[in-house]
XYZ file of N, CA and C in Angstrom:
849
model
N 19.340 -13.719 -11.569
C 18.105 -14.027 -12.274
C 17.090 -12.916 -12.122
N 16.980 -12.376 -10.917
C 16.006 -11.311 -10.694
C 16.332 -10.097 -11.543
N 17.623 -9.719 -11.575
C 18.015 -8.535 -12.328
C 17.677 -8.694 -13.802
N 17.876 -9.894 -14.359
C 17.561 -10.119 -15.762
C 16.079 -9.930 -16.003
N 15.259 -10.441 -15.102
C 13.815 -10.298 -15.242
C 13.414 -8.828 -15.206
N 14.016 -8.063 -14.331
C 13.679 -6.653 -14.225
C 14.048 -5.912 -15.498
N 15.217 -6.234 -16.068
C 15.612 -5.589 -17.311
C 14.609 -5.899 -18.409
N 14.038 -7.108 -18.365
C 13.035 -7.455 -19.367
C 11.798 -6.601 -19.236
N 11.392 -6.315 -18.013
C 10.216 -5.473 -17.796
C 10.465 -4.069 -18.309
N 11.707 -3.592 -18.108
C 12.004 -2.218 -18.471
C 12.232 -2.035 -19.963
N 12.388 -3.104 -20.712
C 12.708 -2.999 -22.125
C 11.670 -2.160 -22.843
N 12.133 -1.284 -23.698
C 11.217 -0.460 -24.465
C 10.816 0.799 -23.762
N 11.305 1.025 -22.524
C 10.906 2.196 -21.757
C 12.031 3.212 -21.646
N 13.163 2.956 -22.324
C 14.308 3.831 -22.148
C 14.251 5.100 -22.979
N 13.393 5.162 -24.006
C 13.350 6.335 -24.850
C 12.679 7.502 -24.135
N 12.787 8.706 -24.705
C 12.161 9.884 -24.116
C 10.661 9.645 -23.976
N 10.155 9.901 -22.777
C 8.740 9.635 -22.494
C 7.937 10.917 -22.720
N 7.111 10.910 -23.755
C 6.315 12.087 -24.067
C 4.883 11.972 -23.545
N 4.546 10.837 -22.921
C 3.194 10.671 -22.387
C 3.020 11.524 -21.141
N 1.878 12.169 -20.977
C 1.649 12.976 -19.772
C 1.555 12.080 -18.542
N 2.116 12.524 -17.414
C 2.037 11.699 -16.190
C 0.596 11.548 -15.723
N 0.246 10.309 -15.347
C -1.111 10.057 -14.866
C -1.224 10.270 -13.367
N -0.087 10.272 -12.663
C -0.101 10.445 -11.207
C 1.300 10.818 -10.749
N 1.391 11.305 -9.533
C 2.683 11.574 -8.912
C 3.000 10.449 -7.932
N 4.299 10.282 -7.641
C 4.723 9.241 -6.713
C 5.744 9.823 -5.743
N 5.652 9.415 -4.471
C 6.621 9.799 -3.447
C 6.687 8.683 -2.417
N 7.852 8.497 -1.831
C 8.030 7.487 -0.792
C 8.834 8.101 0.351
N 8.369 7.872 1.580
C 9.064 8.337 2.774
C 9.539 7.128 3.573
N 10.803 7.123 3.981
C 11.363 6.026 4.763
C 11.349 6.370 6.248
N 11.211 5.362 7.084
C 11.219 5.579 8.532
C 12.623 5.845 9.059
N 13.648 5.545 8.253
C 15.032 5.797 8.642
C 15.860 5.964 7.384
N 16.964 6.683 7.516
C 17.822 6.923 6.354
C 18.941 5.897 6.247
N 19.167 5.139 7.312
C 20.180 4.085 7.317
C 19.621 2.897 8.087
N 19.896 1.700 7.607
C 19.360 0.509 8.254
C 20.289 -0.664 8.001
N 20.366 -1.563 8.979
C 21.225 -2.738 8.857
C 20.539 -3.812 8.030
N 21.326 -4.594 7.333
C 20.787 -5.735 6.606
C 20.017 -6.635 7.570
N 18.856 -7.117 7.122
C 18.042 -7.995 7.949
C 17.091 -7.296 8.884
N 17.164 -5.964 8.957
C 16.314 -5.220 9.899
C 15.045 -4.713 9.207
N 14.018 -4.371 9.986
C 12.778 -3.871 9.400
C 12.858 -2.386 9.066
N 12.106 -2.003 8.059
C 12.010 -0.593 7.687
C 10.587 -0.325 7.207
N 10.050 0.842 7.566
C 8.733 1.255 7.113
C 8.889 2.150 5.895
N 8.136 1.835 4.848
C 8.117 2.660 3.641
C 6.696 3.149 3.417
N 6.535 4.478 3.402
C 5.216 5.072 3.187
C 5.132 5.558 1.744
N 4.231 4.951 0.997
C 4.024 5.274 -0.410
C 2.868 6.267 -0.541
N 3.024 7.221 -1.468
C 1.943 8.166 -1.739
C 1.824 8.386 -3.241
N 0.643 8.132 -3.759
C 0.324 8.365 -5.161
C -0.846 9.340 -5.244
N -0.806 10.235 -6.219
C -1.892 11.191 -6.402
C -2.154 11.363 -7.893
N -3.353 10.982 -8.317
C -3.725 11.047 -9.728
C -3.826 12.503 -10.171
N -3.265 12.785 -11.352
C -3.310 14.144 -11.894
C -4.722 14.488 -12.368
N -5.040 15.763 -12.319
C -6.353 16.213 -12.786
C -6.549 15.831 -14.252
N -7.718 15.268 -14.529
C -8.056 14.878 -15.893
C -7.435 13.573 -16.343
N -6.749 12.850 -15.428
C -6.106 11.597 -15.777
C -6.742 10.427 -15.011
N -6.466 9.231 -15.496
C -6.935 8.011 -14.835
C -6.031 6.867 -15.270
N -5.891 5.867 -14.406
C -5.138 4.666 -14.747
C -5.979 3.795 -15.669
N -5.352 3.252 -16.717
C -6.109 2.527 -17.737
C -6.203 1.030 -17.456
N -6.079 0.640 -16.210
C -6.188 -0.769 -15.862
C -5.676 -1.010 -14.464
N -5.439 -2.271 -14.165
C -4.942 -2.642 -12.847
C -3.426 -2.695 -12.879
N -2.804 -1.895 -12.025
C -1.353 -1.817 -11.953
C -0.859 -2.305 -10.596
N 0.369 -2.816 -10.572
C 1.069 -3.157 -9.340
C 2.182 -2.135 -9.124
N 2.623 -2.042 -7.882
C 3.734 -1.157 -7.526
C 5.019 -1.982 -7.547
N 6.074 -1.435 -8.147
C 7.380 -2.063 -7.990
C 8.277 -1.142 -7.168
N 9.072 -1.762 -6.307
C 10.088 -1.057 -5.537
C 11.399 -1.789 -5.785
N 12.364 -1.078 -6.352
C 13.672 -1.667 -6.631
C 14.741 -0.914 -5.849
N 15.569 -1.656 -5.120
C 16.699 -1.071 -4.419
C 17.953 -1.440 -5.209
N 18.684 -0.417 -5.648
C 19.859 -0.598 -6.497
C 21.113 -0.140 -5.774
N 22.202 -0.867 -5.987
C 23.459 -0.453 -5.373
C 24.095 0.670 -6.190
N 25.288 1.088 -5.801
C 25.927 2.237 -6.446
C 26.292 1.965 -7.903
N 26.322 0.677 -8.305
C 26.588 0.323 -9.696
C 25.309 0.076 -10.492
N 24.156 0.309 -9.854
C 22.891 0.087 -10.539
C 22.427 -1.348 -10.546
N 23.068 -2.223 -9.752
C 22.669 -3.627 -9.683
C 21.482 -3.779 -8.734
N 20.474 -4.491 -9.170
C 19.294 -4.722 -8.344
C 19.641 -5.618 -7.165
N 19.412 -5.131 -5.947
C 19.702 -5.899 -4.746
C 18.448 -6.344 -4.001
N 17.325 -5.681 -4.249
C 16.091 -6.027 -3.539
C 14.910 -5.520 -4.348
N 13.894 -6.355 -4.501
C 12.665 -5.965 -5.176
C 11.480 -6.304 -4.279
N 10.556 -5.388 -4.165
C 9.348 -5.606 -3.363
C 8.134 -5.170 -4.180
N 7.778 -5.957 -5.191
C 6.582 -5.684 -5.977
C 5.357 -6.051 -5.149
N 4.322 -5.239 -5.224
C 3.154 -5.498 -4.393
C 1.917 -4.791 -4.943
N 0.750 -5.186 -4.421
C -0.502 -4.517 -4.748
C -0.623 -3.273 -3.865
N -1.037 -2.143 -4.426
C -1.265 -0.967 -3.580
C -2.447 -1.196 -2.649
N -2.568 -0.361 -1.633
C -3.636 -0.543 -0.643
C -5.018 -0.370 -1.255
N -5.115 0.433 -2.317
C -6.358 0.627 -3.066
C -6.071 0.250 -4.511
N -6.884 -0.610 -5.148
C -6.625 -0.966 -6.547
C -6.571 0.284 -7.427
N -5.652 0.290 -8.390
C -5.488 1.478 -9.236
C -6.741 1.785 -10.052
N -7.582 0.783 -10.251
C -8.832 1.021 -10.989
C -9.785 1.931 -10.202
N -9.525 2.084 -8.901
C -10.386 2.937 -8.063
C -9.728 4.276 -7.748
N -8.514 4.525 -8.256
C -7.843 5.791 -7.982
C -8.545 6.937 -8.722
N -8.668 8.065 -8.035
C -9.324 9.231 -8.620
C -8.526 10.486 -8.300
N -8.585 11.456 -9.198
C -7.933 12.742 -8.965
C -8.506 13.387 -7.718
N -7.644 13.984 -6.908
C -8.083 14.640 -5.678
C -8.229 13.706 -4.501
N -7.957 12.403 -4.699
C -8.050 11.425 -3.618
C -6.717 10.676 -3.510
N -5.734 11.265 -2.806
C -4.418 10.624 -2.697
C -4.515 9.230 -2.080
N -3.677 8.337 -2.562
C -3.578 6.979 -2.008
C -2.259 6.902 -1.254
N -2.345 6.660 0.062
C -1.157 6.625 0.906
C -1.221 5.426 1.838
N -0.138 4.689 1.940
C -0.098 3.510 2.801
C 1.351 3.217 3.179
N 1.508 2.445 4.250
C 2.840 2.112 4.754
C 3.034 0.603 4.743
N 4.183 0.175 4.228
C 4.566 -1.234 4.251
C 5.800 -1.397 5.139
N 5.763 -2.397 6.010
C 6.937 -2.755 6.805
C 7.585 -3.967 6.158
N 8.832 -3.825 5.780
C 9.555 -4.916 5.126
C 10.884 -5.134 5.843
N 11.400 -6.352 5.709
C 12.710 -6.667 6.258
C 13.727 -6.640 5.127
N 14.766 -5.845 5.303
C 15.788 -5.716 4.274
C 16.516 -7.052 4.144
N 16.602 -7.605 2.954
C 17.296 -8.883 2.817
C 18.787 -8.740 3.077
N 19.404 -9.849 3.429
C 20.850 -9.858 3.662
C 21.526 -10.075 2.310
N 21.992 -8.991 1.723
C 22.595 -9.012 0.390
C 24.087 -8.690 0.496
N 24.874 -9.076 -0.510
C 26.317 -8.812 -0.469
C 26.658 -7.390 -0.892
N 26.143 -6.425 -0.150
C 26.410 -5.022 -0.474
C 26.198 -4.175 0.769
N 27.097 -3.221 0.984
C 26.972 -2.227 2.037
C 27.232 -0.857 1.424
N 26.543 0.155 1.942
C 26.744 1.501 1.430
C 25.447 2.121 0.957
N 25.557 3.237 0.261
C 24.374 3.969 -0.196
C 23.679 3.211 -1.324
N 22.366 3.144 -1.219
C 21.548 2.476 -2.229
C 20.428 3.417 -2.665
N 19.969 3.220 -3.883
C 18.905 4.037 -4.463
C 17.613 3.240 -4.498
N 16.532 3.880 -4.123
C 15.215 3.246 -4.193
C 14.442 3.883 -5.337
N 14.023 3.041 -6.274
C 13.251 3.496 -7.425
C 11.896 2.792 -7.405
N 10.849 3.530 -7.731
C 9.477 3.030 -7.630
C 8.723 3.392 -8.898
N 7.737 2.580 -9.223
C 6.860 2.866 -10.351
C 5.667 1.937 -10.343
N 4.888 1.993 -11.405
C 3.704 1.161 -11.561
C 3.808 0.374 -12.856
N 3.386 -0.883 -12.835
C 3.335 -1.669 -14.066
C 2.038 -2.465 -14.119
N 1.571 -2.724 -15.331
C 0.311 -3.425 -15.524
C 0.393 -4.841 -14.987
N -0.613 -5.235 -14.239
C -0.655 -6.580 -13.666
C -1.232 -7.565 -14.681
N -0.676 -7.571 -15.881
C -1.085 -8.518 -16.908
C 0.153 -8.889 -17.724
N -0.044 -9.533 -18.843
C 1.089 -10.043 -19.613
C 1.927 -8.947 -20.249
N 1.404 -7.728 -20.332
C 2.129 -6.676 -21.053
C 3.241 -6.049 -20.226
N 3.090 -6.022 -18.901
C 4.066 -5.395 -17.999
C 4.299 -3.919 -18.337
N 3.324 -3.275 -18.975
C 3.447 -1.871 -19.346
C 3.542 -1.000 -18.103
N 4.490 -0.069 -18.106
C 4.636 0.851 -16.987
C 3.845 2.125 -17.227
N 3.350 2.705 -16.140
C 2.572 3.941 -16.219
C 3.505 5.146 -16.153
N 3.248 6.181 -16.957
C 4.035 7.412 -16.839
C 3.614 8.181 -15.596
N 4.594 8.504 -14.739
C 4.306 9.190 -13.483
C 5.115 10.471 -13.400
N 4.785 11.274 -12.411
C 5.553 12.468 -12.086
C 6.356 12.161 -10.831
N 7.691 12.180 -10.970
C 8.547 11.871 -9.843
C 9.977 12.234 -10.166
N 10.866 12.186 -9.168
C 12.261 12.593 -9.375
C 13.038 11.613 -10.241
N 13.947 12.147 -11.051
C 14.897 11.383 -11.853
C 14.235 10.224 -12.599
N 13.323 10.517 -13.529
C 12.655 9.437 -14.264
C 13.621 8.699 -15.180
N 13.588 7.374 -15.123
C 14.378 6.521 -16.015
C 13.558 5.284 -16.326
N 13.147 5.152 -17.576
C 12.356 3.981 -17.948
C 11.090 3.860 -17.135
N 10.484 5.005 -16.815
C 9.256 5.058 -16.015
C 9.451 4.430 -14.627
N 10.666 4.560 -14.103
C 10.923 4.322 -12.680
C 11.472 5.624 -12.126
N 11.272 5.857 -10.819
C 11.528 7.177 -10.256
C 12.317 7.029 -8.957
N 13.376 7.845 -8.856
C 14.248 7.780 -7.683
C 13.572 8.525 -6.534
N 12.961 7.763 -5.626
C 12.150 8.361 -4.572
C 12.901 8.521 -3.253
N 14.029 7.793 -3.096
C 14.738 7.860 -1.811
C 16.099 7.201 -1.945
N 16.951 7.455 -0.955
C 18.215 6.740 -0.817
C 18.262 6.124 0.577
N 18.971 5.029 0.691
C 19.066 4.317 1.961
C 20.481 3.785 2.126
N 21.089 4.069 3.273
C 22.420 3.541 3.568
C 22.270 2.160 4.205
N 22.852 1.152 3.576
C 22.799 -0.214 4.092
C 24.001 -0.455 5.006
N 23.707 -0.858 6.238
C 24.728 -1.070 7.261
C 24.948 -2.560 7.484
N 26.057 -2.947 8.120
C 26.316 -4.370 8.354
C 25.248 -5.012 9.244
N 25.016 -6.289 9.007
C 24.056 -7.034 9.814
C 24.482 -7.082 11.275
N 25.752 -6.905 11.535
C 26.266 -6.941 12.907
C 25.729 -5.792 13.753
N 25.113 -4.797 13.126
C 24.494 -3.694 13.867
C 23.234 -4.151 14.592
N 22.678 -5.278 14.193
C 21.428 -5.762 14.783
C 21.686 -6.479 16.109
N 20.607 -6.642 16.871
C 20.644 -7.478 18.067
C 20.337 -8.909 17.634
N 21.282 -9.817 17.832
C 21.077 -11.195 17.398
C 20.319 -11.969 18.477
N 19.366 -12.765 18.015
C 18.581 -13.620 18.896
C 19.129 -15.043 18.778
N 19.487 -15.631 19.911
C 20.047 -16.986 19.944
C 18.992 -17.932 20.501
N 18.604 -18.925 19.702
C 17.556 -19.861 20.110
C 18.173 -21.015 20.893
N 17.755 -21.139 22.134
C 18.296 -22.193 23.001
C 17.531 -23.494 22.849
N 16.223 -23.416 22.642
C 15.416 -24.628 22.503
C 14.081 -24.271 21.853
N 13.432 -25.280 21.285
C 12.068 -25.119 20.790
C 11.921 -24.631 19.366
N 13.023 -24.526 18.605
C 12.925 -24.059 17.218
C 13.384 -25.155 16.266
N 12.599 -25.395 15.221
C 12.987 -26.332 14.180
C 13.906 -25.636 13.173
N 14.665 -26.405 12.383
C 15.558 -25.799 11.384
C 14.796 -24.951 10.366
N 15.505 -24.000 9.773
C 14.906 -23.116 8.776
C 14.502 -23.895 7.530
N 13.460 -23.400 6.855
C 12.975 -23.971 5.607
C 12.843 -22.851 4.586
N 12.753 -23.239 3.296
C 12.668 -22.266 2.218
C 11.600 -22.693 1.233
N 10.967 -21.702 0.596
C 9.988 -21.985 -0.445
C 10.731 -22.346 -1.728
N 10.452 -23.500 -2.346
C 11.161 -23.899 -3.574
C 11.035 -22.859 -4.685
N 9.864 -22.221 -4.774
C 9.651 -21.241 -5.836
C 10.226 -19.873 -5.492
N 10.612 -19.667 -4.223
C 11.173 -18.385 -3.803
C 12.155 -18.632 -2.658
N 13.402 -18.986 -2.984
C 14.384 -19.310 -1.938
C 14.654 -18.160 -0.982
N 14.282 -16.928 -1.363
C 14.498 -15.789 -0.471
C 13.483 -15.770 0.665
N 12.411 -16.548 0.527
C 11.386 -16.606 1.576
C 11.739 -17.720 2.539
N 12.062 -17.364 3.773
C 12.549 -18.316 4.773
C 11.634 -18.293 5.988
N 11.515 -19.448 6.635
C 10.732 -19.527 7.871
C 11.244 -20.687 8.718
N 10.735 -20.749 9.946
C 10.978 -21.900 10.807
C 9.767 -22.092 11.703
N 9.544 -23.345 12.093
C 8.424 -23.670 12.973
C 8.898 -23.722 14.419
N 8.034 -23.243 15.288
C 8.288 -23.422 16.716
C 7.764 -24.779 17.153
N 8.227 -25.208 18.320
C 7.567 -26.290 19.037
C 6.561 -25.629 19.990
N 6.154 -26.327 21.026
C 5.211 -25.731 21.972
C 5.825 -24.517 22.654
N 7.119 -24.597 22.980
C 7.773 -23.494 23.677
C 9.140 -23.228 23.073
N 9.400 -21.969 22.790
C 10.698 -21.522 22.299
C 11.363 -20.697 23.394
N 12.620 -20.972 23.659
C 13.395 -20.183 24.610
C 14.592 -19.592 23.855
N 14.744 -18.273 23.960
C 15.823 -17.597 23.246
C 16.440 -16.523 24.138
N 17.648 -16.136 23.800
C 18.341 -15.053 24.511
C 18.799 -13.998 23.521
N 18.898 -12.781 23.998
C 19.456 -11.698 23.193
C 20.115 -10.683 24.114
N 21.052 -9.918 23.550
C 21.738 -8.894 24.323
C 20.745 -7.818 24.737
N 20.699 -7.534 26.010
C 19.733 -6.565 26.546
C 20.122 -5.151 26.111
N 19.243 -4.466 25.359
C 19.562 -3.086 24.968
C 19.468 -2.108 26.135
N 18.836 -2.555 27.240
C 18.670 -1.745 28.453
C 17.957 -0.423 28.157
N 17.029 -0.474 27.246
C 16.123 0.629 26.941
C 14.917 0.037 26.236
N 13.866 0.819 26.084
C 12.669 0.325 25.423
C 13.011 -0.242 24.054
N 12.327 -1.318 23.696
C 12.555 -1.957 22.402
C 11.217 -2.484 21.881
N 11.239 -2.954 20.645
C 10.059 -3.548 20.026
C 10.430 -4.913 19.473
N 9.613 -5.904 19.774
C 9.771 -7.226 19.193
C 8.903 -7.301 17.942
N 9.536 -7.500 16.793
C 8.809 -7.720 15.538
C 8.647 -9.218 15.363
N 7.403 -9.676 15.262
C 7.124 -11.105 15.075
C 6.212 -11.260 13.869
N 6.782 -11.797 12.775
C 5.982 -12.106 11.583
C 5.773 -13.610 11.547
N 4.529 -14.040 11.477
C 4.233 -15.460 11.615
C 2.921 -15.786 10.908
N 2.640 -17.077 10.768
C 1.297 -17.534 10.432
C 1.010 -18.800 11.221
N -0.195 -19.326 11.073
C -0.620 -20.474 11.871
C -1.573 -21.330 11.040
N -2.112 -22.359 11.664
C -3.055 -23.255 11.003
C -4.378 -23.281 11.771
N -5.130 -22.168 11.762
C -6.404 -22.152 12.483
C -7.411 -23.140 11.912
N -7.197 -23.583 10.662
C -8.106 -24.546 10.045
C -8.044 -25.915 10.715
N -7.027 -26.146 11.526
C -6.876 -27.445 12.176
C -7.498 -27.496 13.570
N -8.028 -26.369 14.045
C -8.517 -26.295 15.426
C -9.932 -25.725 15.484
N -10.699 -26.192 16.476
C -12.017 -25.593 16.733
C -11.860 -24.180 17.253
N -10.846 -23.970 18.077
C -10.499 -22.651 18.591
C -9.044 -22.372 18.239
N -8.717 -21.136 17.848
C -7.332 -20.835 17.461
C -6.350 -21.102 18.599
N -5.139 -21.407 18.234
C -4.061 -21.507 19.212
C -3.854 -20.145 19.879
N -3.321 -20.180 21.079
C -3.014 -18.957 21.820
C -1.498 -18.876 21.985
N -0.955 -17.709 21.680
C 0.486 -17.482 21.806
C 0.731 -16.537 22.971
N 1.581 -16.957 23.891
C 1.999 -16.113 25.003
C 3.468 -15.768 24.822
N 3.788 -14.498 24.980
C 5.163 -14.020 24.846
C 5.633 -13.548 26.212
N 6.781 -14.046 26.640
C 7.312 -13.710 27.959
C 8.716 -13.131 27.842
N 9.003 -12.156 28.708
C 10.368 -11.758 29.007
C 10.674 -12.344 30.365
N 11.560 -13.336 30.395
C 11.750 -14.045 31.651
C 10.443 -14.708 32.055
N 9.954 -14.369 33.236
C 8.699 -14.939 33.710
C 7.516 -13.996 33.530
N 7.744 -12.798 32.997
C 6.679 -11.802 32.875
C 6.084 -11.807 31.474
N 4.757 -11.951 31.409
C 4.049 -11.938 30.130
C 4.040 -10.521 29.547
N 4.382 -10.404 28.263
C 4.358 -9.095 27.602
C 3.337 -9.044 26.471
N 2.779 -10.200 26.075
C 1.760 -10.211 25.023
C 1.079 -11.563 24.996
N -0.213 -11.553 24.680
C -0.994 -12.761 24.473
C -1.936 -12.503 23.306
N -1.986 -13.430 22.354
C -2.866 -13.230 21.206
C -3.256 -14.577 20.604
N -4.360 -14.564 19.855
C -4.837 -15.757 19.173
C -4.148 -15.880 17.822
N -3.657 -17.072 17.523
C -3.019 -17.331 16.227
C -4.094 -17.782 15.249
N -4.888 -16.824 14.793
C -6.044 -17.139 13.957
C -5.845 -16.740 12.498
N -4.586 -16.618 12.071
C -4.292 -16.170 10.717
C -3.575 -17.264 9.924
N -4.012 -17.475 8.679
C -3.337 -18.416 7.789
C -2.310 -17.709 6.917
N -2.433 -16.386 6.790
C -1.472 -15.602 6.005
C -0.485 -14.934 6.955
N 0.743 -14.685 6.492
C 1.733 -14.039 7.367
C 1.216 -12.718 7.934
N 1.423 -12.533 9.219
C 0.979 -11.341 9.933
C 2.152 -10.817 10.755
N 2.346 -9.501 10.736
C 3.426 -8.890 11.498
C 2.867 -8.223 12.741
N 3.376 -8.624 13.889
C 3.000 -8.000 15.156
C 4.194 -7.233 15.719
N 3.895 -6.088 16.329
C 4.904 -5.305 17.044
C 4.573 -5.376 18.528
N 5.478 -5.933 19.305
C 5.228 -6.153 20.725
C 6.196 -5.284 21.525
N 5.686 -4.333 22.316
C 6.586 -3.471 23.105
C 7.337 -4.271 24.169
N 8.631 -3.984 24.287
C 9.466 -4.556 25.342
C 9.995 -3.386 26.167
N 9.397 -3.158 27.340
C 9.772 -2.004 28.144
C 11.109 -2.232 28.841
N 11.845 -1.143 29.019
C 13.160 -1.221 29.638
C 13.073 -1.778 31.053
N 12.022 -1.394 31.806
C 11.929 -1.867 33.187
C 11.648 -3.361 33.255
N 11.013 -3.911 32.211
C 10.783 -5.355 32.172
C 12.033 -6.088 31.681
N 12.766 -5.470 30.764
C 14.020 -6.058 30.298
C 15.035 -6.176 31.428
N 14.979 -5.234 32.377
C 15.848 -5.302 33.536
C 17.254 -4.812 33.247
N 18.180 -5.176 34.108
C 19.551 -4.659 34.034
C 20.587 -5.724 33.685
N 20.163 -6.975 33.533
C 21.110 -8.028 33.165
C 21.626 -7.791 31.747
N 22.811 -8.303 31.466
C 23.394 -8.120 30.142
C 22.640 -8.891 29.064
N 22.030 -10.008 29.450
C 21.265 -10.812 28.500
C 19.809 -10.890 28.943
N 18.912 -10.909 27.987
C 17.480 -11.046 28.272
C 16.991 -12.382 27.725
N 15.996 -12.941 28.393
C 15.427 -14.217 27.960
C 14.036 -13.983 27.391
N 13.801 -14.519 26.208
C 12.511 -14.428 25.539
C 11.921 -15.822 25.408
N 10.627 -15.940 25.713
C 9.940 -17.221 25.547
C 8.663 -17.021 24.759
N 8.403 -17.927 23.808
C 7.119 -18.005 23.107
C 6.484 -19.335 23.471
N 5.271 -19.294 23.990
C 4.558 -20.516 24.374
C 3.273 -20.583 23.560
N 3.123 -21.679 22.799
C 1.965 -21.860 21.918
C 1.082 -22.967 22.478
N -0.185 -22.641 22.701
C -1.150 -23.612 23.230
C -2.349 -23.733 22.289
N -2.670 -24.925 21.789
C -1.878 -26.147 21.889
C -0.905 -26.248 20.721
N 0.099 -27.090 20.872
C 0.932 -27.468 19.735
C 0.248 -28.649 19.037
N 0.800 -29.100 17.908
C 0.177 -30.212 17.196
C 1.227 -30.983 16.410
N 0.904 -32.232 16.095
C 1.733 -33.089 15.243
C 0.893 -33.392 14.008
N 1.233 -32.861 12.845
C 0.385 -33.033 11.650
C 0.015 -34.483 11.361
N 0.965 -35.403 11.441
C 0.677 -36.797 11.107
C -0.324 -37.428 12.067
N -0.400 -36.906 13.292
C -1.300 -37.483 14.301
C -2.737 -37.016 14.126
N -2.947 -35.931 13.355
C -4.304 -35.399 13.200
C -4.745 -35.403 11.743
N -4.051 -36.191 10.915
C -4.443 -36.318 9.511
C -4.180 -35.088 8.683
N -3.148 -34.324 9.037
C -2.834 -33.080 8.309
C -1.493 -33.177 7.606
N -1.140 -34.393 7.137
C 0.115 -34.563 6.437
C 0.986 -35.614 7.089
N 2.228 -35.722 6.599
C 3.140 -36.761 7.054
C 4.148 -36.260 8.087
N 4.125 -34.979 8.380
C 5.103 -34.387 9.295
C 4.903 -34.940 10.709
N 5.971 -35.492 11.279
C 5.868 -36.089 12.616
C 6.395 -35.154 13.697
N 6.750 -33.930 13.330
C 7.293 -32.983 14.312
C 6.167 -32.350 15.137
N 6.509 -31.951 16.354
C 5.607 -31.119 17.145
C 5.750 -29.680 16.640
N 4.615 -29.061 16.283
C 4.625 -27.728 15.716
C 3.763 -26.777 16.533
N 4.165 -25.516 16.506
C 3.375 -24.464 17.146
C 2.888 -23.479 16.106
N 3.686 -22.437 15.843
C 3.395 -21.486 14.781
C 4.605 -21.409 13.854
N 4.379 -20.874 12.649
C 5.464 -20.717 11.688
C 5.961 -19.274 11.737
N 7.263 -19.107 11.959
C 7.851 -17.780 12.146
C 8.694 -17.410 10.924
N 8.396 -16.233 10.357
C 9.158 -15.720 9.228
C 10.241 -14.726 9.700
N 9.901 -13.924 10.676
C 10.877 -12.990 11.243
C 10.616 -12.845 12.727
N 11.682 -12.835 13.503
C 11.622 -12.498 14.922
C 12.809 -11.586 15.153
N 12.513 -10.327 15.481
C 13.563 -9.309 15.474
C 13.356 -8.366 16.657
N 14.414 -8.096 17.398
C 14.372 -7.143 18.517
C 14.976 -5.823 18.037
N 14.185 -4.771 18.090
C 14.590 -3.469 17.579
C 14.573 -2.448 18.718
N 15.737 -1.962 19.160
C 15.750 -0.948 20.217
C 15.090 0.338 19.750
N 14.455 1.044 20.656
C 13.813 2.302 20.304
C 14.883 3.353 20.019
């Protein structure tokens, strides 16, 4: 379904483009190969050409295509600065951290990027970039590796079953209880815990507090004061991970809540925070 929608956006853009480019586009990846399900940083850079300007509000599209040109991942988003404020001589550069979806494909993939109008027309902007096709530009390649390359986290207790958004089945999350206990294979070197989550600060006078532990040692404490998904990077030092083959991770949320008990819906489960991604990434 996604691929069909993308082809619809591109319709009418396949002919020779004689319009002058309004800006240049480039993307830098934090790695050239990455396992399915793992995080990757993408740094986007746009620079308006002299004497040019964007004629409206545009969104950025990022399409990852397999070797047959099949769309495997799309990450359309708003740029860090609205295109209506872009000016020549003032480059717009920002980095997005995304988790590569688990798709049925391994091998070299092409990343193509462009701009399209954020209105009913879906008109794409002519840009200056490598290998232009239908006003999309081949900015990078990425080798997709098996998900087995990742460190798997096994939840022993405190996690509710996964849920999905009806309008976007690719968006998955799970709720914690008051305390989550999990294990993972110890990389025995410095690592980073990626935790993407949101919370319900609207239900509390003071935000919930999240404590993150490796074994019995606290490695992070923060207030869960965000209603929108937020990604945190928490350092896991090798000396704290220790020398055991397995490491224990705990998330403790104070306080937890039961929605039905506080007039916030019919849910009778004990809830802490909502987790979209929890990923251990060795340095």
